[in-house]
CSV table of C-alpha atoms and ligand atoms in Angstrom, one decimal:
chain,number,residue,atom,x,y,z
A,85,MET,CA,0.0,0.4,-0.4
A,86,MET,CA,1.4,3.2,-0.3
A,87,ASN,CA,1.6,5.8,2.3
A,88,GLN,CA,-1.9,8.1,2.6
A,89,ILE,CA,-1.4,11.6,2.1
A,90,HIS,CA,-3.5,13.7,4.5
A,91,SER,CA,-4.1,17.8,3.9
A,92,ILE,CA,-1.7,19.9,6.4
A,93,LYS,CA,-2.3,21.3,9.9
A,94,GLY,CA,-5.1,23.5,10.0
A,95,VAL,CA,-6.6,23.1,6.9
A,96,LYS,CA,-10.1,21.8,6.7
A,97,ASP,CA,-12.2,20.6,3.7
A,98,ILE,CA,-15.3,21.5,3.2
A,99,LEU,CA,-17.1,17.9,2.4
A,100,PRO,CA,-20.1,18.0,-0.2
A,101,ASP,CA,-22.4,17.7,2.8
A,102,GLU,CA,-21.7,21.0,4.5
A,103,SER,CA,-20.6,22.3,1.1
A,104,GLY,CA,-24.3,23.4,0.3
A,105,ALA,CA,-25.1,25.8,3.8
A,106,TRP,CA,-21.7,26.5,3.3
A,107,GLN,CA,-22.9,28.5,-0.5
A,108,TYR,CA,-26.3,29.3,1.6
A,109,ILE,CA,-24.6,31.5,3.4
A,110,GLN,CA,-22.4,33.0,1.3
A,111,GLN,CA,-25.0,33.5,-1.2
A,112,LYS,CA,-26.9,35.5,1.2
A,113,ALA,CA,-24.3,38.3,2.5
A,114,ARG,CA,-23.8,39.0,-1.3
A,115,ASP,CA,-28.2,39.4,-1.0
A,116,ILE,CA,-27.6,41.7,1.8
A,117,PHE,CA,-24.6,43.7,1.0
A,118,HIS,CA,-26.3,43.7,-2.3
A,119,THR,CA,-29.4,45.4,-0.8
A,120,PHE,CA,-26.8,48.2,1.2
A,121,GLY,CA,-25.3,49.1,-2.8
A,122,TYR,CA,-22.3,46.4,-2.2
A,123,SER,CA,-20.5,45.1,-5.3
A,124,GLU,CA,-18.0,42.4,-5.2
A,125,ILE,CA,-13.9,42.9,-5.8
A,126,ILE,CA,-12.4,39.8,-6.2
A,127,ILE,CA,-8.7,40.5,-5.5
A,128,PRO,CA,-5.4,38.5,-5.6
A,129,VAL,CA,-4.2,35.6,-3.2
A,130,ILE,CA,-0.8,36.8,-3.3
A,131,GLU,CA,0.8,40.6,-2.6
A,132,PHE,CA,3.7,42.0,-2.1
A,133,THR,CA,4.7,41.0,1.3
A,134,GLU,CA,5.7,45.1,2.4
A,135,LEU,CA,1.6,45.4,1.8
A,136,PHE,CA,0.8,44.0,5.1
A,137,SER,CA,3.7,45.0,7.1
A,138,ARG,CA,2.6,48.0,6.6
A,139,SER,CA,-1.1,48.3,7.3
A,140,ILE,CA,-1.4,45.3,9.6
A,141,GLY,CA,1.6,46.7,11.4
A,142,GLU,CA,5.4,45.6,12.3
A,143,THR,CA,5.0,44.5,16.2
A,144,THR,CA,1.7,42.4,15.5
A,145,ASP,CA,1.3,39.0,15.8
A,146,ILE,CA,0.5,38.3,12.3
A,147,VAL,CA,3.3,40.1,11.4
A,148,GLU,CA,5.7,38.9,13.1
A,149,LYS,CA,4.7,35.5,12.9
A,150,GLU,CA,1.7,34.0,11.5
A,151,MET,CA,2.2,35.3,7.8
A,152,TYR,CA,3.0,31.9,4.9
A,153,THR,CA,5.9,34.6,3.2
A,154,PHE,CA,8.4,33.0,0.3
A,155,ASP,CA,10.8,34.3,-1.9
A,156,ASP,CA,9.7,34.8,-5.0
A,157,ARG,CA,11.9,33.0,-8.6
A,158,ASP,CA,13.3,37.0,-9.0
A,159,GLY,CA,14.4,38.0,-5.0
A,160,LYS,CA,10.8,39.2,-4.3
A,161,LYS,CA,9.2,38.9,-1.0
A,162,ILE,CA,5.5,37.4,-1.5
A,163,THR,CA,3.4,36.9,0.8
A,164,LEU,CA,-0.1,34.3,1.3
A,165,ARG,CA,-2.7,37.7,2.2
A,166,PRO,CA,-3.6,37.0,5.8
A,167,GLU,CA,-6.3,39.1,5.5
A,168,GLY,CA,-8.6,41.5,3.0
A,169,THR,CA,-8.7,45.1,3.5
A,170,ALA,CA,-5.2,45.8,2.3
A,171,SER,CA,-5.5,44.1,-1.0
A,172,VAL,CA,-8.7,45.8,-1.0
A,173,VAL,CA,-7.6,49.3,0.0
A,174,ARG,CA,-4.3,48.7,-2.2
A,175,ALA,CA,-6.2,48.0,-6.1
A,176,TYR,CA,-8.5,51.2,-4.1
A,177,ILE,CA,-5.4,52.9,-4.4
A,178,GLU,CA,-3.8,51.1,-7.7
A,179,HIS,CA,-7.1,51.2,-9.8
A,180,ASN,CA,-7.8,55.4,-8.4
A,181,LEU,CA,-11.5,54.3,-7.8
A,182,ARG,CA,-12.0,56.8,-6.4
A,183,ASP,CA,-12.4,58.9,-9.1
A,184,THR,CA,-14.7,56.4,-10.3
A,185,ALA,CA,-17.5,57.0,-7.3
A,186,PRO,CA,-18.3,59.4,-5.3
A,187,PHE,CA,-17.6,56.0,-2.5
A,188,SER,CA,-17.0,53.2,-2.7
A,189,LYS,CA,-18.9,50.0,-1.3
A,190,LEU,CA,-16.9,46.5,-2.1
A,191,TYR,CA,-16.9,43.3,-0.4
A,192,TYR,CA,-14.8,39.9,-0.9
A,193,ILE,CA,-15.1,36.3,-0.3
A,194,GLY,CA,-11.8,33.9,-0.1
A,195,PRO,CA,-9.2,32.3,1.7
A,196,MET,CA,-6.8,33.7,4.0
A,197,PHE,CA,-4.2,32.6,5.4
A,198,ARG,CA,-2.1,32.2,9.3
A,199,ARG,CA,0.3,30.3,10.5
A,200,GLU,CA,-1.4,30.6,14.2
A,201,ARG,CA,-1.8,27.9,16.6
A,202,PRO,CA,-4.5,25.5,14.9
A,203,GLN,CA,-7.7,24.6,17.8
A,204,ALA,CA,-11.0,24.7,17.5
A,205,GLY,CA,-12.6,27.8,15.7
A,206,ARG,CA,-8.4,28.6,14.6
A,207,TYR,CA,-7.5,27.7,11.3
A,208,ARG,CA,-4.1,28.1,9.4
A,209,GLN,CA,-6.6,28.9,6.6
A,210,PHE,CA,-10.0,30.1,6.8
A,211,TYR,CA,-12.2,31.8,4.4
A,212,GLN,CA,-13.3,35.9,5.1
A,213,ILE,CA,-16.1,37.5,3.9
A,214,GLY,CA,-16.0,40.8,4.4
A,215,ALA,CA,-16.6,44.4,3.5
A,216,GLU,CA,-15.5,47.7,3.0
A,217,VAL,CA,-16.5,51.3,2.6
A,218,PHE,CA,-13.8,53.9,1.9
A,219,GLY,CA,-14.8,57.8,1.1
A,220,ILE,CA,-17.5,57.7,4.1
A,221,GLY,CA,-16.2,59.3,7.4
A,222,HIS,CA,-19.8,60.4,8.5
A,223,TYR,CA,-20.8,57.6,11.9
A,224,MET,CA,-23.9,56.7,10.5
A,225,ILE,CA,-22.1,54.5,7.9
A,226,ASP,CA,-20.1,53.3,11.1
A,227,ALA,CA,-23.6,51.7,12.4
A,228,GLU,CA,-24.7,50.9,8.9
A,229,ILE,CA,-22.0,48.3,8.1
A,230,ILE,CA,-22.8,47.2,11.4
A,231,SER,CA,-26.0,47.0,11.0
A,232,MET,CA,-25.9,45.0,8.2
A,233,LEU,CA,-23.6,42.2,9.7
A,234,ASN,CA,-26.7,42.5,12.0
A,235,LEU,CA,-29.0,41.8,9.5
A,236,LEU,CA,-26.9,38.8,8.1
A,237,PHE,CA,-26.8,37.5,11.5
A,238,ASP,CA,-30.4,37.5,11.8
A,239,SER,CA,-31.7,36.0,8.4
A,240,LEU,CA,-29.2,32.6,9.1
A,241,ASN,CA,-30.7,32.8,12.5
A,242,ILE,CA,-27.8,32.9,14.4
A,243,LYS,CA,-28.4,32.8,18.3
A,244,GLY,CA,-26.5,33.8,21.5
A,245,VAL,CA,-23.7,36.3,20.0
A,246,GLU,CA,-23.1,39.9,21.3
A,247,LEU,CA,-21.7,43.1,19.4
A,248,GLN,CA,-19.1,44.7,21.3
A,249,ILE,CA,-17.8,48.1,20.4
A,250,ASN,CA,-15.1,50.8,21.3
A,251,SER,CA,-13.2,54.0,19.9
A,252,ILE,CA,-9.5,53.9,20.1
A,253,GLY,CA,-9.0,57.3,19.0
A,254,CYS,CA,-6.8,58.8,16.4
A,255,PRO,CA,-3.4,60.1,16.1
A,256,GLN,CA,-4.5,63.3,18.1
A,257,CYS,CA,-5.5,61.6,20.8
A,258,ARG,CA,-4.3,58.3,21.3
A,259,PRO,CA,-0.1,59.4,22.3
A,260,ALA,CA,-1.9,60.3,25.3
A,261,PHE,CA,-3.8,57.5,26.2
A,262,ARG,CA,-0.7,55.4,25.4
A,263,GLU,CA,1.1,57.4,27.7
A,264,ALA,CA,-1.5,56.8,30.7
A,265,LEU,CA,-1.2,53.0,29.3
A,266,LYS,CA,2.8,53.1,30.2
A,267,GLY,CA,2.4,55.0,33.0
A,268,PHE,CA,-0.3,52.3,34.3
A,269,PHE,CA,1.8,49.6,33.4
A,270,ALA,CA,5.2,50.5,34.4
A,271,ASP,CA,5.5,49.1,37.9
A,272,LYS,CA,3.9,45.8,36.7
A,273,THR,CA,6.3,44.8,33.5
A,274,SER,CA,7.7,41.7,35.5
A,275,GLU,CA,4.2,40.5,36.2
A,276,LEU,CA,3.5,39.8,31.8
A,277,CYS,CA,3.0,37.3,30.2
A,278,ASP,CA,6.5,37.8,28.0
A,279,ASN,CA,4.6,39.3,24.4
A,280,CYS,CA,3.7,40.9,26.8
A,281,LYS,CA,6.7,42.3,28.3
A,282,ARG,CA,7.2,43.2,24.3
A,283,ARG,CA,4.1,45.2,23.8
A,284,PHE,CA,4.9,47.2,26.5
A,285,GLU,CA,7.6,49.1,24.3
A,286,PHE,CA,6.1,48.6,21.4
A,287,ASN,CA,2.5,48.4,21.5
A,288,PRO,CA,1.2,49.0,25.3
A,289,LEU,CA,-2.4,48.7,23.3
A,290,ARG,CA,-2.5,45.2,23.2
A,291,ILE,CA,-1.7,44.5,26.5
A,292,LEU,CA,-5.0,44.8,26.6
A,293,ASP,CA,-6.6,42.1,24.9
A,294,CYS,CA,-4.1,39.4,26.3
A,295,LYS,CA,-5.6,35.8,26.2
A,296,SER,CA,-3.1,35.4,29.3
A,297,THR,CA,-5.8,34.9,32.1
A,298,HIS,CA,-3.0,36.9,34.1
A,299,CYS,CA,-1.9,39.5,32.0
A,300,HIS,CA,-6.4,39.5,31.7
A,301,ALA,CA,-6.6,39.9,35.6
A,302,LEU,CA,-3.7,43.2,35.2
A,303,SER,CA,-5.5,45.1,32.3
A,304,GLU,CA,-8.5,45.2,35.4
A,305,LYS,CA,-8.1,48.5,35.7
A,306,ALA,CA,-6.1,50.0,33.3
A,307,PRO,CA,-7.4,53.1,31.5
A,308,LYS,CA,-10.2,52.9,29.2
A,309,THR,CA,-9.6,54.6,25.8
A,310,VAL,CA,-12.9,56.4,25.8
A,311,ASP,CA,-11.5,58.4,28.3
A,312,TYR,CA,-8.9,59.6,26.2
A,313,LEU,CA,-10.6,60.4,23.0
A,314,CYS,CA,-10.6,64.0,21.2
A,315,ASN,CA,-14.0,66.4,20.9
A,316,ASP,CA,-13.8,64.7,17.2
A,317,CYS,CA,-13.9,61.1,18.3
A,318,LEU,CA,-16.2,61.2,20.6
A,319,THR,CA,-18.8,63.1,19.0
A,320,HIS,CA,-17.9,60.4,16.5
A,321,PHE,CA,-17.7,57.6,18.9
A,322,ASN,CA,-21.2,59.0,21.1
A,323,GLY,CA,-23.0,59.3,17.2
A,324,VAL,CA,-22.2,55.7,16.1
A,325,GLN,CA,-24.2,54.8,19.7
A,326,GLU,CA,-26.8,56.8,19.1
A,327,SER,CA,-27.4,55.6,15.4
A,328,LEU,CA,-27.4,51.8,16.4
A,329,LYS,CA,-29.6,52.4,19.3
A,330,THR,CA,-31.6,54.1,16.0
A,331,ALA,CA,-31.1,50.6,13.3
A,332,CYS,CA,-32.6,48.6,17.1
A,333,VAL,CA,-29.1,47.1,17.3
A,334,PRO,CA,-28.2,45.5,20.8
A,335,TYR,CA,-24.7,46.4,21.2
A,336,ILE,CA,-22.3,46.7,24.8
A,337,ASN,CA,-19.1,48.9,25.3
A,338,ASN,CA,-16.0,47.0,26.0
A,339,PRO,CA,-13.1,49.7,26.8
A,340,LYS,CA,-11.1,46.5,26.1
A,341,LEU,CA,-11.5,46.2,22.4
A,342,VAL,CA,-8.2,47.5,21.1
A,343,ARG,CA,-7.8,44.9,17.9
A,344,GLY,CA,-5.0,42.9,16.4
A,345,LEU,CA,-4.0,44.8,13.4
A,346,ASP,CA,-2.4,48.8,13.7
A,347,TYR,CA,-4.5,50.0,11.5
A,348,TYR,CA,-8.0,51.1,13.3
A,349,THR,CA,-8.8,54.0,14.1
A,350,GLN,CA,-12.1,55.3,16.0
A,351,THR,CA,-14.5,52.9,15.9
A,352,THR,CA,-13.5,48.8,16.8
A,353,PHE,CA,-16.1,46.0,17.3
A,354,GLU,CA,-16.8,42.4,17.6
A,355,PHE,CA,-18.9,40.1,17.2
A,356,ILE,CA,-18.7,37.1,20.2
A,357,GLY,CA,-20.4,34.3,19.7
A,358,GLY,CA,-21.1,33.0,22.8
A,359,THR,CA,-20.7,29.1,22.1
A,360,LEU,CA,-17.5,29.3,20.4
A,361,GLY,CA,-14.8,29.0,23.1
A,362,ALA,CA,-11.5,30.8,22.9
A,363,GLN,CA,-11.9,31.3,19.8
A,364,ASN,CA,-14.9,33.7,20.0
A,365,ALA,CA,-14.8,36.7,17.5
A,366,VAL,CA,-17.1,35.2,14.5
A,367,ALA,CA,-17.0,39.2,12.9
A,368,ALA,CA,-14.8,42.2,13.7
A,369,GLY,CA,-14.0,45.2,12.6
A,370,GLY,CA,-13.2,49.0,12.4
A,371,ARG,CA,-12.7,52.5,11.0
A,372,TYR,CA,-9.2,52.4,9.9
A,373,ASP,CA,-9.1,56.3,8.5
A,374,ASN,CA,-5.4,56.4,7.9
A,375,LEU,CA,-4.6,53.4,5.4
A,376,VAL,CA,-5.1,54.7,2.5
A,377,ALA,CA,-2.8,57.6,3.0
A,378,GLU,CA,-0.1,55.5,4.3
A,379,LEU,CA,-0.2,53.0,1.3
A,380,GLY,CA,0.1,56.2,-0.9
A,381,GLY,CA,-3.0,56.9,-2.1
A,382,PRO,CA,-5.1,60.3,-1.0
A,383,SER,CA,-6.7,60.7,2.4
A,384,THR,CA,-10.3,58.4,2.8
A,385,PRO,CA,-12.0,57.8,5.5
A,386,ALA,CA,-12.9,53.6,5.6
A,387,VAL,CA,-14.6,51.8,7.2
A,388,GLY,CA,-15.1,47.7,7.6
A,389,PHE,CA,-15.3,44.5,8.6
A,390,SER,CA,-14.9,40.4,8.7
A,391,ILE,CA,-16.5,37.5,9.1
A,392,GLY,CA,-14.6,34.5,10.0
A,393,MET,CA,-16.7,32.0,7.8
A,394,GLU,CA,-15.5,28.4,9.7
A,395,ARG,CA,-16.7,30.2,13.1
A,396,LEU,CA,-20.1,31.5,11.1
A,397,PHE,CA,-20.6,28.3,9.7
A,398,SER,CA,-20.5,26.7,12.6
A,399,LEU,CA,-23.6,28.4,14.5
A,400,PHE,CA,-25.3,28.0,11.2
A,401,ASP,CA,-28.1,25.5,11.3
A,402,SER,CA,-27.7,23.6,8.6
A,403,SER,CA,-30.9,21.2,8.5
A,404,ASN,CA,-32.7,24.2,6.8
A,405,VAL,CA,-30.8,24.3,3.7
A,406,THR,CA,-32.0,21.6,0.9
A,407,LYS,CA,-28.9,19.2,-0.2
A,408,GLN,CA,-28.4,19.6,-3.4
A,409,SER,CA,-29.8,16.5,-5.5
A,410,PRO,CA,-30.6,14.9,-9.6
A,411,SER,CA,-33.9,14.9,-10.0
A,412,VAL,CA,-33.6,12.2,-12.3
A,413,PHE,CA,-32.1,9.1,-11.5
A,414,ILE,CA,-32.0,6.9,-14.7
A,415,VAL,CA,-31.9,2.6,-14.1
A,416,ALA,CA,-30.3,0.8,-16.7
A,417,LEU,CA,-30.8,-2.7,-16.9
A,418,GLY,CA,-29.1,-4.4,-19.3
A,419,GLU,CA,-26.1,-3.5,-22.3
A,420,GLN,CA,-28.4,-2.7,-24.7
A,421,ALA,CA,-30.9,0.0,-22.5
A,422,GLN,CA,-27.3,1.4,-21.0
A,423,GLN,CA,-26.9,2.3,-24.6
A,424,GLN,CA,-29.9,3.4,-24.8
A,425,ALA,CA,-30.1,5.3,-21.3
A,426,PHE,CA,-26.6,7.5,-22.2
A,427,SER,CA,-28.6,8.9,-25.3
A,428,ILE,CA,-31.7,10.0,-23.0
A,429,ILE,CA,-29.0,11.4,-19.7
A,430,ILE,CA,-27.6,14.0,-22.7
A,431,GLN,CA,-30.3,15.2,-24.5
A,432,LEU,CA,-31.4,16.0,-20.7
A,433,HIS,CA,-28.1,17.4,-19.5
A,434,LYS,CA,-28.3,19.7,-22.2
A,435,GLU,CA,-32.1,21.2,-21.2
A,436,GLY,CA,-30.4,21.4,-17.6
A,437,ILE,CA,-32.5,18.6,-15.9
A,438,SER,CA,-30.0,17.7,-13.8
A,439,THR,CA,-30.1,13.7,-14.2
A,440,VAL,CA,-27.5,10.9,-12.9
A,441,MET,CA,-26.7,7.6,-13.9
A,442,ASP,CA,-24.3,4.3,-12.4
A,443,TYR,CA,-22.9,2.9,-14.9
A,444,ASN,CA,-21.7,0.3,-13.5
A,445,GLY,CA,-25.4,-1.2,-13.4
A,446,GLY,CA,-25.9,-4.2,-11.0
A,447,SER,CA,-29.7,-4.8,-9.9
A,448,LEU,CA,-32.8,-3.0,-10.1
A,449,LYS,CA,-32.8,-3.0,-6.5
A,450,SER,CA,-29.4,-1.9,-6.0
A,451,GLN,CA,-29.9,1.0,-8.2
A,452,MET,CA,-33.1,1.7,-7.2
A,453,ARG,CA,-31.4,1.4,-3.4
A,454,LYS,CA,-29.0,4.4,-5.0
A,455,ALA,CA,-31.9,6.2,-6.7
A,456,ASP,CA,-33.4,6.6,-2.9
A,457,LYS,CA,-30.7,7.6,-1.0
A,458,LEU,CA,-29.4,10.4,-3.7
A,459,ASN,CA,-32.9,11.6,-2.4
A,460,SER,CA,-34.0,12.0,-6.6
A,461,ALA,CA,-37.1,13.1,-7.4
A,462,GLN,CA,-37.8,10.7,-10.7
A,463,VAL,CA,-36.4,7.6,-11.6
A,464,ILE,CA,-36.1,5.9,-15.5
A,465,ILE,CA,-36.0,1.9,-15.4
A,466,ILE,CA,-35.6,1.0,-18.4
A,467,GLY,CA,-35.1,-3.0,-18.9
A,468,GLU,CA,-35.5,-5.2,-22.0
A,469,ASP,CA,-38.6,-6.1,-21.4
A,470,GLU,CA,-39.3,-1.7,-21.7
A,471,LEU,CA,-36.9,-1.9,-24.9
A,472,SER,CA,-38.8,-3.9,-26.6
A,473,LYS,CA,-42.0,-2.1,-26.1
A,474,GLY,CA,-39.8,0.9,-27.1
A,475,VAL,CA,-40.8,3.1,-23.8
A,476,VAL,CA,-39.8,3.9,-20.3
A,477,VAL,CA,-41.0,3.1,-17.1
A,478,LEU,CA,-41.1,7.0,-14.8
A,479,ARG,CA,-41.6,6.4,-11.4
A,480,ASP,CA,-43.0,9.2,-9.2
A,481,MET,CA,-40.6,8.5,-6.4
A,482,GLN,CA,-43.0,10.4,-3.7
A,483,SER,CA,-45.9,9.0,-4.6
A,484,LYS,CA,-44.6,6.0,-5.9
A,485,ALA,CA,-46.6,6.3,-9.1
A,486,GLN,CA,-46.0,4.3,-12.2
A,487,ILE,CA,-45.8,4.7,-16.0
A,488,ASP,CA,-44.8,4.0,-19.3
A,489,VAL,CA,-43.1,6.9,-21.7
A,490,PRO,CA,-42.8,6.2,-25.0
A,491,ILE,CA,-38.8,6.3,-24.5
A,492,ALA,CA,-38.8,9.8,-27.9
A,493,GLU,CA,-41.4,11.7,-25.4
A,494,VAL,CA,-39.8,10.7,-21.6
A,495,VAL,CA,-37.3,14.4,-22.3
A,496,ASN,CA,-40.8,16.5,-23.4
A,497,ARG,CA,-41.5,15.1,-20.0
A,498,LEU,CA,-39.4,15.7,-17.7
A,499,ARG,CA,-39.1,19.0,-19.5
A,500,LYS,CA,-42.1,20.0,-18.6
B,184,HAM,P1,-9.4,39.8,12.7
B,184,HAM,O1,-10.2,40.4,13.8
B,184,HAM,O2,-7.5,39.5,12.3
B,184,HAM,O3,-9.7,41.3,11.6
B,184,HAM,O4,-10.1,38.7,11.2
B,184,HAM,C1,-11.3,39.0,11.6
B,184,HAM,C2,-12.6,37.6,11.4
B,184,HAM,O5,-11.5,35.9,10.6
B,184,HAM,C3,-12.3,37.5,13.2
B,184,HAM,O6,-12.8,37.7,13.9
B,184,HAM,C4,-12.0,35.4,12.5
B,184,HAM,O7,-14.0,35.3,12.4
B,184,HAM,C5,-11.5,35.0,11.2
B,184,HAM,N1,-10.5,35.0,11.5
B,184,HAM,C6,-9.4,35.2,12.2
B,184,HAM,N2,-8.0,34.1,11.9
B,184,HAM,C7,-8.7,33.5,11.8
B,184,HAM,C8,-8.2,31.8,11.7
B,184,HAM,N3,-6.4,31.5,12.2
B,184,HAM,N4,-8.6,31.0,12.2
B,184,HAM,C9,-10.3,30.9,11.8
B,184,HAM,N5,-10.7,32.1,11.7
B,184,HAM,C10,-9.5,32.9,12.1
B,184,HAM,C11,-9.1,40.8,9.4
B,184,HAM,O8,-9.1,40.6,9.1
B,184,HAM,C12,-9.9,42.7,9.7
B,184,HAM,N6,-9.4,43.0,8.0
B,184,HAM,C13,-10.9,42.7,8.9
B,184,HAM,C14,-11.5,44.6,8.9
B,184,HAM,C15,-11.9,44.4,7.4
B,184,HAM,N7,-11.2,45.7,9.2
B,184,HAM,C16,-11.6,46.7,8.8
B,184,HAM,N8,-12.1,46.0,7.2
């Protein structure tokens, strides 16, 4: 026996039994996004590494230790995208989308790659459904994009998901908060985990969302971002909250919600799934008003989110999604019947009628069992008897009614 090859650790197959529900979720997202005026953007899976290090941030976990990066044959550094926002911003600038529309509402669906430690809900290849808006700085668009997500979860009947929001300010007010935070942790650094010891130097905000229970407890009384917001940021944050109330989207304030990517300004939010365990953010996002300019474009406000598809899928009850099954199964008994069946199946496929047959043949009983298992609505049976009479038997699998139909008429009849 040859050695079996397994999939790579942390990647997941979506099996035929699951793919119907998987597609159903994506279609729901597309439909709702279209209602809100979004268009799809299809972005590449590979980008120059610099795109991610400059946007997500050199001192973030993603850039420091999770990216799949390799040297291309010409020596350029290439990375498998760990997220979609940076690529959408790159495309927005590169193709001057700002000149073609007053504002852009874009969405994307596809795989992302991060070399994290695999565990339930955390994969090395995972899918995101993301949406980004460029060119609107008003707080209402933050509330609108959050309410769009909320509507998607409602329409998928997702229960037990809690929206948490925060504001992390802007380059004007954040330095004061950063200093306050450093002051707070200054006499506690020896008690911080090794990661947070480094974060204290380079990225102290990240200490606030450290998953270590000890760091979590230490930051319990830490200063809150909202207490350091400048007037503009505070007005924006209050506006987001009022608009969420108007939209009837329940939320709670989480002053520690600082997010793990460096590009955010002002609003940050996460949808937390109560039953998801340690990896509990099913969707996350926020405003990033400086990223377009930081990546070489014109100063453009922006806001967006991404949903973790696997996590959303695990919260979704797929039992109501109808499984794909062929409309027709052809049972052919014997070589001659099979020849006749083959010409019928070719015609049915041309008519767009989903039809299968088992070319391996077998007894009537065994083929009927397969038709039953595949849940096909109708069965065409062709045996020697039928051939000699120039008919097929057409069986309705639900009512069990059977009739003889002339071979020449069967396609027409099924088309109706
Ligand atoms: P993120 O928080 O890194 O944000 O990821 C968004 C979502 O992707 C998470 O809430 C989670 O559901 C899912 N996710 C992340 N990593 C994994 C993983 N290893 N396995 C499974 N699911 C995962 C972003 O990526 C930002 N680009 C979101 C955004 C868009 N902000 C503004 N626009």
